[in-house]
Amino acid sequence: MLIRIVRMTFQPEKVADFLDVFEQSKETIRARQGCHRLELLRDLNHSNVYLTYSYWDDEAALNAYRDSELFKTTWAKTKILFADKPVAYSVERLQELA
């Protein structure tokens, strides 16, 4: 299982626009083959910093999504709202808490 974390810093006045984009695309992303979970998180100390946290079967499933028209159109709408470069991590869980 691959976990993808993407940290995004938005222009404060563009946060509502991002939330609209996310709302419009979240269920379609969640329905993608290989996607098991998609969450949106917000930094407690910086109200314009959001993170997506998603679970994928593997890197191939994530890359299939990233090569899709859905990703390209969603990312095009999202990246123009950034105040800073996004930071992305692909990680794997080594241990699960009891």
Coordinates of N, CA and C in Angstrom, one line a residue:
M1 N 0.8 -1.2 0.0 CA 0.0 0.0 0.0 C 0.9 1.2 0.0
L2 N 0.6 2.2 -0.9 CA 1.3 3.4 -1.0 C 0.5 4.5 -0.4
I3 N 1.1 5.3 0.5 CA 0.4 6.5 1.0 C 1.0 7.7 0.4
R4 N 0.2 8.6 -0.1 CA 0.6 9.8 -0.8 C 0.2 11.0 0.0
I5 N 1.1 11.8 0.4 CA 0.8 13.0 1.2 C 1.3 14.2 0.4
V6 N 0.4 15.2 0.1 CA 0.8 16.4 -0.6 C 0.4 17.6 0.2
R7 N 1.4 18.4 0.5 CA 1.2 19.6 1.3 C 1.2 20.8 0.3
M8 N 0.1 21.6 0.5 CA -0.1 22.7 -0.4 C -0.4 24.0 0.3
T9 N 0.3 25.0 0.0 CA 0.1 26.3 0.6 C -0.6 27.2 -0.5
F10 N -1.8 27.7 -0.1 CA -2.6 28.5 -1.0 C -2.5 30.0 -0.7
Q11 N -2.7 30.8 -1.7 CA -2.9 32.2 -1.4 C -4.2 32.3 -0.5
P12 N -4.1 33.1 0.6 CA -5.2 33.1 1.5 C -6.6 33.4 0.9
E13 N -6.6 34.3 -0.1 CA -7.8 34.7 -0.7 C -8.3 33.6 -1.7
K14 N -7.5 32.6 -2.0 CA -7.9 31.5 -3.0 C -8.3 30.2 -2.3
V15 N -8.3 30.2 -1.0 CA -8.6 28.9 -0.2 C -10.0 28.4 -0.6
A16 N -11.0 29.3 -0.7 CA -12.4 28.9 -1.0 C -12.4 28.3 -2.4
D17 N -11.6 28.9 -3.3 CA -11.6 28.3 -4.7 C -11.0 26.9 -4.7
F18 N -10.0 26.7 -3.9 CA -9.4 25.3 -3.8 C -10.5 24.4 -3.2
L19 N -11.1 24.8 -2.1 CA -12.1 23.9 -1.5 C -13.2 23.6 -2.5
D20 N -13.6 24.5 -3.3 CA -14.6 24.2 -4.4 C -14.0 23.1 -5.4
V21 N -12.8 23.3 -5.8 CA -12.2 22.3 -6.7 C -12.1 20.9 -6.0
F22 N -11.7 20.9 -4.8 CA -11.7 19.6 -4.1 C -13.0 19.0 -3.9
E23 N -14.0 19.8 -3.6 CA -15.4 19.3 -3.4 C -15.9 18.7 -4.7
Q24 N -15.6 19.3 -5.8 CA -16.1 18.9 -7.1 C -15.4 17.6 -7.6
S25 N -14.2 17.3 -7.1 CA -13.4 16.2 -7.7 C -13.2 15.0 -6.7
K26 N -13.5 15.2 -5.4 CA -13.1 14.2 -4.4 C -13.7 12.9 -4.6
E27 N -15.0 12.8 -5.0 CA -15.6 11.5 -5.1 C -15.1 10.8 -6.4
T28 N -14.8 11.5 -7.4 CA -14.3 10.9 -8.7 C -12.9 10.4 -8.4
I29 N -12.1 11.1 -7.6 CA -10.8 10.6 -7.3 C -10.9 9.3 -6.4
R30 N -11.8 9.4 -5.4 CA -12.0 8.2 -4.5 C -12.4 7.0 -5.3
A31 N -13.1 7.2 -6.4 CA -13.6 6.1 -7.2 C -12.6 5.5 -8.2
R32 N -11.4 6.2 -8.3 CA -10.4 5.7 -9.2 C -9.9 4.3 -8.8
Q33 N -9.7 3.5 -9.8 CA -9.2 2.1 -9.5 C -7.8 2.3 -8.8
G34 N -7.7 1.5 -7.7 CA -6.5 1.6 -6.9 C -6.5 2.6 -5.8
C35 N -7.5 3.5 -5.7 CA -7.6 4.4 -4.6 C -8.4 3.9 -3.5
H36 N -7.9 3.8 -2.3 CA -8.7 3.3 -1.2 C -9.2 4.3 -0.2
R37 N -8.5 5.5 -0.2 CA -8.9 6.5 0.7 C -8.3 7.9 0.3
L38 N -9.1 8.9 0.5 CA -8.6 10.3 0.2 C -9.2 11.2 1.3
E39 N -8.3 11.9 2.0 CA -8.6 12.8 3.0 C -8.1 14.2 2.7
L40 N -8.7 15.2 3.3 CA -8.2 16.5 3.2 C -8.0 17.0 4.6
L41 N -6.8 17.5 4.9 CA -6.4 18.0 6.2 C -6.0 19.5 6.1
R42 N -6.2 20.2 7.2 CA -5.8 21.6 7.2 C -4.8 21.8 8.4
D43 N -3.8 22.5 8.2 CA -2.8 22.9 9.3 C -3.6 23.7 10.3
L44 N -3.4 23.4 11.6 CA -4.0 24.1 12.7 C -3.5 25.5 12.8
N45 N -2.3 25.8 12.5 CA -1.6 27.1 12.7 C -1.6 27.9 11.5
H46 N -1.9 27.4 10.3 CA -1.8 28.1 9.0 C -3.0 27.7 8.2
S47 N -4.1 28.6 8.3 CA -5.3 28.2 7.7 C -5.3 28.2 6.1
N48 N -4.2 28.5 5.5 CA -4.1 28.4 4.1 C -3.2 27.2 3.6
V49 N -2.9 26.4 4.6 CA -2.1 25.2 4.3 C -2.9 23.9 4.4
Y50 N -3.0 23.2 3.3 CA -3.8 22.0 3.3 C -3.0 20.8 2.9
L51 N -3.4 19.6 3.3 CA -2.7 18.4 2.9 C -3.7 17.4 2.4
T52 N -3.4 16.7 1.3 CA -4.2 15.6 0.9 C -3.4 14.3 1.4
Y53 N -4.2 13.3 1.8 CA -3.6 12.1 2.3 C -4.4 11.0 1.7
S54 N -3.7 10.2 0.8 CA -4.5 9.2 0.0 C -3.7 7.9 0.1
Y55 N -4.5 6.8 0.0 CA -4.0 5.5 0.0 C -4.2 4.9 -1.4
W56 N -3.2 4.3 -2.0 CA -3.2 3.7 -3.3 C -2.7 2.2 -3.2
D57 N -3.2 1.4 -4.1 CA -2.7 0.0 -4.2 C -1.1 0.0 -4.3
D58 N -0.6 0.8 -5.2 CA 0.8 0.8 -5.4 C 1.2 2.1 -6.3
E59 N 2.4 2.2 -6.6 CA 2.9 3.3 -7.4 C 2.2 3.4 -8.8
A60 N 2.0 2.2 -9.4 CA 1.4 2.1 -10.7 C -0.1 2.7 -10.6
A61 N -0.8 2.4 -9.6 CA -2.2 3.0 -9.5 C -2.1 4.5 -9.3
L62 N -1.2 5.0 -8.5 CA -1.0 6.4 -8.3 C -0.6 7.1 -9.6
N63 N 0.3 6.5 -10.3 CA 0.7 7.0 -11.6 C -0.3 7.0 -12.7
A64 N -1.2 6.0 -12.7 CA -2.3 5.9 -13.6 C -3.2 7.1 -13.3
Y65 N -3.5 7.4 -12.1 CA -4.3 8.6 -11.7 C -3.6 9.9 -12.2
R66 N -2.3 10.0 -11.9 CA -1.6 11.2 -12.2 C -1.5 11.4 -13.8
D67 N -1.6 10.3 -14.5 CA -1.6 10.4 -16.0 C -3.0 10.6 -16.6
S68 N -4.0 10.6 -15.7 CA -5.4 10.7 -16.2 C -5.8 12.2 -16.5
E69 N -6.8 12.3 -17.3 CA -7.4 13.6 -17.6 C -7.9 14.3 -16.4
L70 N -8.5 13.4 -15.5 CA -9.1 14.0 -14.2 C -8.0 14.7 -13.4
F71 N -6.8 14.1 -13.3 CA -5.7 14.7 -12.5 C -5.3 16.0 -13.3
K72 N -5.1 15.9 -14.6 CA -4.6 17.1 -15.3 C -5.5 18.3 -15.2
T73 N -6.8 18.0 -15.3 CA -7.7 19.2 -15.2 C -7.8 19.7 -13.7
T74 N -7.9 18.8 -12.8 CA -7.9 19.2 -11.4 C -6.7 19.9 -11.0
W75 N -5.5 19.4 -11.4 CA -4.3 20.0 -11.0 C -4.1 21.4 -11.6
A76 N -4.6 21.5 -12.9 CA -4.5 22.8 -13.6 C -5.3 23.9 -12.8
K77 N -6.5 23.5 -12.3 CA -7.3 24.4 -11.5 C -6.7 24.7 -10.1
T78 N -6.0 23.7 -9.6 CA -5.4 23.9 -8.3 C -4.1 24.7 -8.2
K79 N -3.2 24.4 -9.2 CA -1.9 25.0 -9.1 C -1.8 26.5 -9.2
I80 N -2.8 27.0 -9.9 CA -2.9 28.5 -10.1 C -3.3 29.2 -8.8
L81 N -3.6 28.4 -7.7 CA -4.1 29.0 -6.5 C -3.0 29.0 -5.4
F82 N -1.8 28.4 -5.7 CA -0.7 28.2 -4.8 C 0.0 29.6 -4.4
A83 N 0.4 29.6 -3.2 CA 1.3 30.7 -2.7 C 2.7 30.2 -2.7
D84 N 2.9 28.9 -2.7 CA 4.2 28.3 -2.6 C 4.2 27.0 -3.3
K85 N 5.4 26.4 -3.6 CA 5.4 25.1 -4.3 C 4.9 24.0 -3.4
P86 N 4.1 23.1 -3.9 CA 3.6 22.0 -3.1 C 4.8 21.0 -2.8
V87 N 4.6 20.2 -1.8 CA 5.6 19.2 -1.4 C 4.8 17.9 -1.3
A88 N 5.3 16.9 -2.0 CA 4.7 15.6 -2.1 C 5.6 14.5 -1.6
Y89 N 5.0 13.5 -0.9 CA 5.7 12.4 -0.4 C 4.9 11.1 -0.7
S90 N 5.6 10.1 -1.2 CA 5.0 8.8 -1.3 C 5.7 7.9 -0.3
V91 N 4.9 7.4 0.6 CA 5.5 6.6 1.8 C 4.7 5.3 1.9
E92 N 5.3 4.4 2.8 CA 4.7 3.2 3.1 C 4.6 3.0 4.6
R93 N 3.6 2.4 5.1 CA 3.5 2.2 6.6 C 4.3 1.0 6.9
L94 N 5.2 1.1 7.9 CA 6.0 0.0 8.4 C 5.4 -0.7 9.5
Q95 N 4.7 0.0 10.4 CA 4.0 -0.6 11.5 C 2.7 0.1 11.7
E96 N 1.7 -0.7 12.1 CA 0.4 -0.1 12.4 C 0.2 -0.1 13.9
L97 N -0.3 1.0 14.4 CA -0.6 1.0 15.8 C -1.7 0.1 16.2
A98 N -1.6 -0.4 17.4 CA -2.6 -1.4 17.9 C -3.9 -0.7 18.2

